[in-house]
Short mmCIF file of C-alpha atoms and ligand atoms in Angstrom, two decimals:
data_model
loop_
_atom_site.label_atom_id
_atom_site.label_comp_id
_atom_site.label_asym_id
_atom_site.label_seq_id
_atom_site.Cartn_x
_atom_site.Cartn_y
_atom_site.Cartn_z
CA MET A 1 7.85 -4.75 -13.00
CA ALA A 2 7.77 -7.90 -15.10
CA GLY A 3 7.16 -6.30 -18.50
CA LYS A 4 8.88 -3.71 -20.69
CA GLU A 5 9.37 -1.11 -17.94
CA TRP A 6 13.19 -1.22 -18.25
CA GLU A 7 13.11 -1.11 -22.03
CA TYR A 8 10.78 1.90 -22.23
CA LEU A 9 12.56 3.80 -19.46
CA LYS A 10 15.90 3.21 -21.18
CA GLU A 11 14.41 4.61 -24.39
CA CYS A 12 13.49 7.84 -22.54
CA LEU A 13 17.01 8.18 -21.15
CA ASP A 14 18.72 7.29 -24.44
CA THR A 15 16.65 9.81 -26.41
CA ASN A 16 16.61 12.60 -23.77
CA TRP A 17 12.79 12.65 -23.82
CA VAL A 18 12.48 12.61 -20.04
CA SER A 19 10.16 15.50 -19.22
CA SER A 20 6.58 16.58 -19.79
CA ALA A 21 6.43 15.89 -23.54
CA GLY A 22 7.20 12.74 -25.48
CA LYS A 23 5.69 9.82 -27.29
CA PHE A 24 4.95 7.77 -24.17
CA VAL A 25 2.72 10.51 -22.71
CA THR A 26 0.66 10.57 -25.91
CA ARG A 27 0.63 6.78 -26.21
CA PHE A 28 -0.45 6.29 -22.59
CA GLU A 29 -3.30 8.78 -23.04
CA GLY A 30 -4.50 6.90 -26.11
CA LEU A 31 -4.24 3.48 -24.46
CA MET A 32 -6.28 4.58 -21.46
CA ALA A 33 -8.98 6.37 -23.47
CA ASP A 34 -9.40 3.37 -25.80
CA TYR A 35 -9.49 0.90 -22.92
CA VAL A 36 -12.20 2.81 -21.09
CA GLY A 37 -14.01 3.47 -24.36
CA VAL A 38 -14.07 7.28 -24.48
CA GLY A 39 -12.59 9.80 -26.90
CA ASN A 40 -9.92 11.56 -24.84
CA GLY A 41 -7.23 10.94 -22.23
CA VAL A 42 -5.24 13.65 -20.45
CA ALA A 43 -2.29 12.48 -18.33
CA THR A 44 -1.63 14.25 -15.03
CA ILE A 45 1.04 14.19 -12.34
CA ASN A 46 -1.19 12.14 -9.97
CA GLY A 47 -4.79 11.13 -9.35
CA THR A 48 -5.49 14.03 -7.00
CA ALA A 49 -4.46 16.53 -9.69
CA ALA A 50 -6.65 14.65 -12.19
CA LEU A 51 -9.63 15.04 -9.84
CA HIS A 52 -8.89 18.73 -9.25
CA MET A 53 -8.75 19.42 -13.00
CA ALA A 54 -11.81 17.28 -13.78
CA LEU A 55 -13.80 19.32 -11.26
CA VAL A 56 -12.61 22.60 -12.79
CA VAL A 57 -13.26 21.68 -16.44
CA ALA A 58 -16.66 20.21 -15.53
CA GLY A 59 -17.57 23.70 -14.33
CA VAL A 60 -17.31 23.42 -10.54
CA LYS A 61 -16.84 26.93 -9.14
CA PRO A 62 -15.58 28.20 -5.78
CA GLY A 63 -18.48 28.09 -3.31
CA ASP A 64 -20.26 25.21 -5.09
CA GLU A 65 -21.10 21.96 -3.36
CA VAL A 66 -19.92 18.60 -4.66
CA LEU A 67 -21.75 15.45 -3.58
CA THR A 68 -19.31 12.63 -2.83
CA SER A 69 -18.82 9.52 -0.74
CA THR A 70 -17.79 9.71 2.92
CA LEU A 71 -16.08 6.30 2.69
CA THR A 72 -13.13 7.02 0.42
CA PHE A 73 -9.47 7.94 0.53
CA ILE A 74 -9.17 11.60 1.56
CA ALA A 75 -7.75 12.70 -1.83
CA THR A 76 -11.28 12.73 -3.29
CA ALA A 77 -12.51 15.38 -0.86
CA ASN A 78 -9.21 17.28 -0.86
CA ALA A 79 -9.55 17.75 -4.63
CA VAL A 80 -13.02 19.25 -4.06
CA ARG A 81 -11.42 21.77 -1.65
CA HIS A 82 -8.59 22.49 -4.10
CA ALA A 83 -11.31 23.55 -6.56
CA GLY A 84 -12.67 25.91 -3.88
CA ALA A 85 -15.85 23.85 -3.46
CA GLU A 86 -17.44 22.21 -0.41
CA PRO A 87 -17.90 18.46 -0.17
CA VAL A 88 -21.28 17.11 0.91
CA PHE A 89 -20.69 13.55 2.05
CA PHE A 90 -22.99 10.58 1.51
CA ASP A 91 -23.14 7.33 3.40
CA ALA A 92 -22.22 3.96 1.93
CA ASP A 93 -24.82 1.40 0.85
CA ALA A 94 -24.55 -1.67 3.12
CA ALA A 95 -25.16 -3.96 0.13
CA THR A 96 -22.19 -2.71 -1.93
CA TRP A 97 -20.12 -0.53 0.48
CA GLN A 98 -20.25 2.12 -2.29
CA MET A 99 -21.90 5.58 -2.24
CA ASP A 100 -25.62 5.00 -1.57
CA PRO A 101 -27.49 5.95 -4.79
CA ASP A 102 -30.88 6.22 -3.04
CA LEU A 103 -29.56 8.91 -0.68
CA VAL A 104 -28.02 10.86 -3.56
CA VAL A 105 -31.16 10.71 -5.71
CA ARG A 106 -33.40 11.71 -2.81
CA PHE A 107 -31.10 14.64 -1.99
CA LEU A 108 -31.03 15.89 -5.60
CA GLU A 109 -34.79 15.56 -6.03
CA GLN A 110 -36.07 16.63 -2.62
CA ASP A 111 -33.45 18.76 -0.86
CA CYS A 112 -32.50 20.92 -3.84
CA GLU A 113 -34.31 23.39 -6.08
CA PHE A 114 -33.76 24.20 -9.74
CA ARG A 115 -33.62 27.88 -10.68
CA ASN A 116 -31.84 29.96 -13.36
CA GLY A 117 -30.54 26.79 -15.01
CA SER A 118 -28.77 25.44 -11.93
CA LEU A 119 -29.55 23.20 -8.99
CA PHE A 120 -29.22 24.69 -5.48
CA ASN A 121 -29.11 23.10 -2.04
CA ARG A 122 -32.26 24.47 -0.43
CA ARG A 123 -30.74 24.55 3.07
CA THR A 124 -27.39 26.23 2.27
CA GLY A 125 -28.33 28.12 -0.90
CA ARG A 126 -25.17 26.79 -2.55
CA ARG A 127 -25.09 25.57 -6.15
CA ILE A 128 -24.56 21.84 -6.75
CA GLY A 129 -21.47 21.80 -8.97
CA ALA A 130 -21.07 18.06 -9.53
CA VAL A 131 -21.67 14.57 -8.19
CA LEU A 132 -18.43 12.67 -7.55
CA PRO A 133 -19.05 8.96 -6.91
CA VAL A 134 -16.01 6.86 -5.96
CA HIS A 135 -15.70 3.23 -7.08
CA ILE A 136 -13.90 1.97 -3.98
CA LEU A 137 -11.85 -1.21 -3.57
CA GLY A 138 -12.23 -2.33 -7.18
CA HIS A 139 -16.04 -2.42 -7.22
CA PRO A 140 -18.32 -0.05 -9.18
CA VAL A 141 -20.95 2.24 -7.70
CA ASP A 142 -24.58 1.63 -8.76
CA MET A 143 -24.33 4.47 -11.30
CA ASP A 144 -27.55 4.47 -13.34
CA PRO A 145 -29.80 6.14 -10.71
CA ILE A 146 -27.13 8.77 -9.95
CA VAL A 147 -26.40 9.59 -13.61
CA GLU A 148 -30.10 9.81 -14.40
CA ALA A 149 -31.02 12.06 -11.46
CA ALA A 150 -27.99 14.36 -11.91
CA GLY A 151 -28.53 14.51 -15.68
CA ALA A 152 -32.11 15.65 -15.21
CA PHE A 153 -30.75 18.84 -13.59
CA GLY A 154 -27.68 19.24 -15.81
CA VAL A 155 -25.33 18.39 -12.93
CA PRO A 156 -22.15 16.69 -14.24
CA VAL A 157 -21.09 13.30 -12.85
CA ILE A 158 -17.35 12.88 -12.29
CA GLU A 159 -16.16 9.35 -11.52
CA ASP A 160 -13.31 8.79 -9.10
CA ALA A 161 -12.27 5.48 -10.68
CA THR A 162 -8.78 5.52 -9.16
CA GLU A 163 -9.25 2.19 -7.34
CA SER A 164 -11.22 0.33 -9.99
CA LEU A 165 -9.46 0.45 -13.35
CA GLY A 166 -10.87 -2.43 -15.42
CA ALA A 167 -14.06 -2.95 -13.40
CA SER A 168 -17.38 -2.97 -15.26
CA TYR A 169 -20.91 -1.88 -14.42
CA LYS A 170 -23.65 -3.63 -16.43
CA GLY A 171 -21.05 -4.45 -19.08
CA ARG A 172 -19.69 -0.88 -19.31
CA LYS A 173 -16.22 0.04 -18.03
CA VAL A 174 -15.91 2.40 -15.08
CA GLY A 175 -14.59 5.70 -16.38
CA SER A 176 -17.19 5.78 -19.17
CA LEU A 177 -20.29 6.08 -16.99
CA GLY A 178 -20.39 9.80 -16.17
CA GLN A 179 -19.23 12.85 -18.12
CA ILE A 180 -15.57 12.65 -17.02
CA ALA A 181 -13.47 10.27 -14.90
CA CYS A 182 -10.15 10.04 -13.10
CA PHE A 183 -7.57 7.31 -12.57
CA SER A 184 -4.44 7.10 -10.42
CA PHE A 185 -1.15 5.32 -11.06
CA ASN A 186 0.24 5.65 -7.56
CA GLY A 187 2.37 2.74 -6.35
CA ASN A 188 -0.54 1.04 -4.57
CA LYS A 189 -2.89 1.08 -7.56
CA LEU A 190 -3.51 -1.69 -10.11
CA ILE A 191 -0.91 -0.30 -12.51
CA THR A 192 1.65 2.30 -11.51
CA CYS A 193 3.89 5.02 -13.00
CA GLY A 194 5.51 5.51 -9.59
CA GLY A 195 3.06 8.39 -9.45
CA GLY A 196 0.61 9.53 -12.06
CA GLY A 197 -2.99 10.16 -13.00
CA MET A 198 -5.35 10.34 -15.98
CA ILE A 199 -8.50 12.17 -16.91
CA VAL A 200 -10.72 10.43 -19.46
CA THR A 201 -13.72 12.03 -21.09
CA GLU A 202 -15.86 11.95 -24.19
CA ASN A 203 -16.01 15.75 -24.03
CA THR A 204 -13.21 17.00 -26.31
CA ALA A 205 -13.58 20.65 -25.24
CA TRP A 206 -13.11 19.63 -21.59
CA ALA A 207 -10.08 17.48 -22.49
CA LYS A 208 -8.51 20.41 -24.36
CA LYS A 209 -9.14 22.71 -21.42
CA ALA A 210 -7.62 20.17 -19.01
CA ARG A 211 -4.51 19.83 -21.17
CA HIS A 212 -4.21 23.63 -21.30
CA LEU A 213 -4.67 24.13 -17.56
CA THR A 214 -2.26 21.33 -16.61
CA THR A 215 0.53 22.95 -18.67
CA GLN A 216 0.45 26.43 -17.09
CA ALA A 217 -2.27 27.65 -19.48
CA ARG A 218 0.18 28.79 -22.12
CA SER A 219 -1.72 30.47 -24.93
CA ASP A 220 1.06 30.96 -27.48
CA ALA A 221 3.34 28.27 -28.88
CA ILE A 222 6.33 30.61 -29.11
CA GLU A 223 5.78 33.52 -26.74
CA TYR A 224 5.47 32.90 -23.01
CA LYS A 225 1.95 34.25 -22.76
CA HIS A 226 -0.71 32.74 -20.54
CA ASP A 227 -4.43 33.44 -20.58
CA VAL A 228 -5.36 32.23 -17.07
CA VAL A 229 -3.68 30.97 -13.90
CA GLY A 230 -2.76 27.39 -14.74
CA TYR A 231 -1.05 24.48 -13.04
CA ASN A 232 2.06 22.38 -13.54
CA TYR A 233 0.19 19.07 -13.45
CA ARG A 234 1.58 17.26 -16.50
CA LEU A 235 2.86 13.68 -16.35
CA THR A 236 6.48 13.20 -17.48
CA ASN A 237 7.51 10.94 -20.34
CA ILE A 238 9.50 8.79 -17.86
CA GLN A 239 6.39 8.16 -15.78
CA ALA A 240 4.29 7.56 -18.89
CA ALA A 241 6.89 5.07 -20.20
CA MET A 242 6.33 3.03 -17.06
CA GLY A 243 2.60 3.46 -17.44
CA CYS A 244 2.67 2.09 -21.00
CA ALA A 245 4.69 -0.95 -19.92
CA GLN A 246 2.41 -1.56 -16.96
CA PHE A 247 -0.67 -1.13 -19.12
CA GLU A 248 0.48 -4.03 -21.32
CA ARG A 249 0.20 -6.22 -18.20
CA LEU A 250 -3.15 -4.88 -17.01
CA ASP A 251 -5.15 -8.01 -17.91
CA ASP A 252 -2.65 -10.24 -16.07
CA LEU A 253 -2.68 -7.98 -13.02
CA ILE A 254 -6.48 -7.99 -12.90
CA ALA A 255 -6.49 -11.78 -13.26
CA ALA A 256 -4.05 -12.02 -10.32
CA LYS A 257 -6.24 -9.80 -8.13
CA ARG A 258 -9.30 -11.86 -8.97
CA ARG A 259 -7.46 -15.12 -8.24
CA ILE A 260 -6.37 -13.78 -4.83
CA ALA A 261 -9.90 -12.68 -3.96
CA LYS A 262 -11.31 -16.05 -5.01
CA GLU A 263 -8.71 -17.98 -3.03
CA TYR A 264 -9.36 -15.93 0.12
CA ARG A 265 -13.11 -16.46 -0.22
CA GLY A 266 -12.63 -20.19 -0.80
CA LEU A 267 -10.19 -20.65 2.09
CA CYS A 268 -11.73 -18.49 4.80
CA GLY A 269 -15.21 -17.55 3.60
CA ASP A 270 -16.61 -20.01 6.18
CA VAL A 271 -14.82 -18.53 9.23
CA ALA A 272 -17.47 -17.38 11.73
CA GLY A 273 -17.52 -13.60 12.12
CA LEU A 274 -15.65 -12.86 8.87
CA SER A 275 -17.46 -11.56 5.80
CA PHE A 276 -16.03 -10.41 2.49
CA MET A 277 -17.03 -7.34 0.51
CA PRO A 278 -20.17 -8.31 -1.41
CA HIS A 279 -20.12 -8.36 -5.22
CA ALA A 280 -23.28 -6.84 -6.70
CA PRO A 281 -24.96 -8.92 -9.45
CA TRP A 282 -24.50 -6.06 -11.98
CA ALA A 283 -20.81 -5.64 -11.19
CA GLU A 284 -17.64 -7.13 -12.62
CA PRO A 285 -15.21 -5.97 -9.93
CA VAL A 286 -11.43 -6.15 -10.20
CA ASP A 287 -10.85 -7.01 -6.52
CA TRP A 288 -8.18 -4.33 -6.07
CA LEU A 289 -8.16 -5.17 -2.34
CA SER A 290 -9.61 -8.20 -0.56
CA THR A 291 -11.39 -6.67 2.40
CA VAL A 292 -13.28 -8.40 5.24
CA LEU A 293 -15.54 -7.23 8.03
CA VAL A 294 -14.68 -8.66 11.44
CA ASP A 295 -17.61 -9.22 13.78
CA ALA A 296 -16.00 -9.03 17.23
CA GLU A 297 -18.71 -11.16 18.83
CA LYS A 298 -18.59 -14.02 16.37
CA PHE A 299 -14.86 -13.87 15.67
CA ALA A 300 -12.53 -14.15 18.69
CA MET A 301 -11.61 -10.43 18.50
CA GLY A 302 -12.35 -7.17 16.68
CA SER A 303 -10.72 -5.81 13.53
CA ARG A 304 -7.98 -3.77 15.23
CA ASP A 305 -7.00 -6.61 17.59
CA LEU A 306 -6.83 -8.88 14.55
CA LEU A 307 -4.69 -6.25 12.76
CA ARG A 308 -2.26 -6.22 15.69
CA ALA A 309 -2.23 -10.01 16.12
CA LEU A 310 -1.47 -10.52 12.43
CA ALA A 311 1.19 -7.76 12.53
CA GLY A 312 2.81 -9.73 15.37
CA ARG A 313 3.13 -12.62 12.91
CA GLY A 314 4.64 -10.43 10.21
CA ILE A 315 1.41 -10.04 8.22
CA GLU A 316 0.36 -6.48 7.35
CA THR A 317 -3.34 -5.70 7.05
CA ARG A 318 -4.94 -2.26 6.71
CA PRO A 319 -8.08 -0.63 8.08
CA LEU A 320 -10.47 1.20 5.76
CA TRP A 321 -10.41 5.01 5.69
CA GLN A 322 -11.89 7.08 8.50
CA PRO A 323 -15.22 8.30 7.07
CA LEU A 324 -14.48 11.83 5.90
CA HIS A 325 -17.33 13.45 7.86
CA LYS A 326 -15.36 12.34 10.95
CA SER A 327 -12.04 13.66 9.65
CA ASP A 328 -10.52 16.75 11.29
CA ALA A 329 -9.40 17.81 7.79
CA HIS A 330 -13.03 18.17 6.68
CA ALA A 331 -14.61 19.15 9.99
CA GLY A 332 -17.92 20.92 9.56
CA ALA A 333 -18.78 19.37 6.17
CA ALA A 334 -22.32 18.05 5.89
CA CYS A 335 -23.00 14.31 5.68
CA VAL A 336 -26.21 12.58 4.67
CA LYS A 337 -26.44 9.68 7.14
CA GLY A 338 -23.07 7.98 7.73
CA GLY A 339 -23.76 5.04 10.05
CA VAL A 340 -22.98 2.37 7.44
CA ALA A 341 -19.61 3.92 6.60
CA GLU A 342 -18.80 4.18 10.32
CA ARG A 343 -19.59 0.50 10.85
CA LEU A 344 -17.48 -0.50 7.81
CA PHE A 345 -14.63 1.63 9.17
CA ASP A 346 -14.87 0.06 12.64
CA THR A 347 -14.98 -3.53 11.43
CA GLY A 348 -13.21 -3.53 8.05
CA LEU A 349 -9.74 -4.92 7.38
CA SER A 350 -7.99 -5.28 4.02
CA LEU A 351 -5.91 -8.43 3.70
CA PRO A 352 -2.59 -8.60 1.83
CA SER A 353 -3.68 -8.25 -1.81
CA SER A 354 -0.56 -7.58 -3.88
CA ALA A 355 -0.77 -9.05 -7.38
CA GLY A 356 2.58 -10.67 -6.55
CA LEU A 357 1.16 -12.60 -3.58
CA SER A 358 1.81 -16.33 -4.03
CA SER A 359 -0.70 -19.01 -3.07
CA GLN A 360 1.77 -20.03 -0.38
CA ASP A 361 1.84 -16.51 1.15
CA LEU A 362 -1.91 -16.38 0.95
CA GLY A 363 -2.12 -19.77 2.70
CA ARG A 364 0.01 -18.37 5.53
CA VAL A 365 -2.38 -15.43 5.98
CA VAL A 366 -5.38 -17.76 6.01
CA SER A 367 -3.79 -20.17 8.56
CA ALA A 368 -2.99 -17.26 10.88
CA ILE A 369 -6.58 -15.96 10.64
CA ARG A 370 -8.00 -19.44 11.30
CA GLU A 371 -5.74 -19.92 14.32
CA LEU A 372 -6.72 -16.53 15.75
CA SER A 373 -10.41 -17.14 15.11
CA GLY A 374 -10.36 -19.68 17.89
CA GLY A 375 -12.74 -21.86 15.93
C1 PLP B 401 -5.35 6.81 -4.82
C2 PLP B 401 -6.60 7.55 -4.76
C3 PLP B 401 -6.69 8.89 -5.18
C4 PLP B 401 -5.54 9.78 -5.52
O1 PLP B 401 -4.58 9.33 -6.32
P1 PLP B 401 -3.07 9.87 -6.18
O2 PLP B 401 -2.48 9.41 -7.47
O3 PLP B 401 -2.47 9.19 -4.99
O4 PLP B 401 -3.09 11.35 -6.05
C5 PLP B 401 -7.95 9.50 -5.21
N1 PLP B 401 -9.04 8.84 -4.82
C6 PLP B 401 -8.99 7.57 -4.36
C7 PLP B 401 -10.25 6.91 -3.95
C8 PLP B 401 -7.77 6.89 -4.29
O5 PLP B 401 -7.74 5.64 -3.81
#
């Protein structure tokens, strides 16, 4: 909180503009849309709500299937369920750790059939409502093949860009690659409102519909009349005030994340049995988290033993997410392959990656890892 957070929050309190309308909400929407390079931003109460609304306005209907990554935070798949749809999970690509585009393209082209203007899963008979790739850990998905294959059948592509604000794919910002995209401003994300989310889209009709649905679908400015069942998903001016102040520091925060990732790679990239998340040649990642794979045979121990040993020295590391096809919450959902995600889950560990991490703190983490490596 090194910027104008206090100043903007004080302005909200001094002017009484604290709730779900106010200049900071509008300003934050404009800042985000311009940064990503699309026409519209719609602020929401959190990233999960943004995903839920993006699915609805993109036309996903109850009973549809949504193709998404199995290696992601559970909110992605929960939002699919909130929209009444069924997730179909896809494995990660070993080269990028992101949703495997080859599996998605093959599924769309070979396991589905196009009839009456829609694409249907041949096995289940369900309509494919959307493809929902997730740019995990600050690195983009290889989007071109997915966007091209989905576009050929009129299936919308919704980006879950919550972990990768500022990252680019072939020179284009994530959030501008599909038809609609979502960001999160939870406390752990690159910039935070405490809690918050944003939908960005070039499609003005969808943006209008999202704004309508997130404010209880009120259809009259004066009378309390509502045309459909809506949601109370709007961001407050207080949260947006923080978002605006944080946004002014976005470039610095990204630079800090990149510095941390570079220092880790420089200082322990040579440790036997440790390997960092690869950066694809077409990607400009933001290094939201610095994550390593721990090879138990080449390193002195596996990822969870390393987690515990570092915790014993006061250093917190985190595992990746349980692949969602293994999650009790989504039991029974289909998954196309899954072995790569399972291996990443078993061996992955995210190192301390806060933008506030000093080189000294980072040095302490690296020394502890070197000591424990036994080499
Ligand atoms: C954080 C996150 C979300 C959800 O954001 P919230 O603001 O916490 O609701 C969704 N998807 C992914 C991949 C995330 O990391």
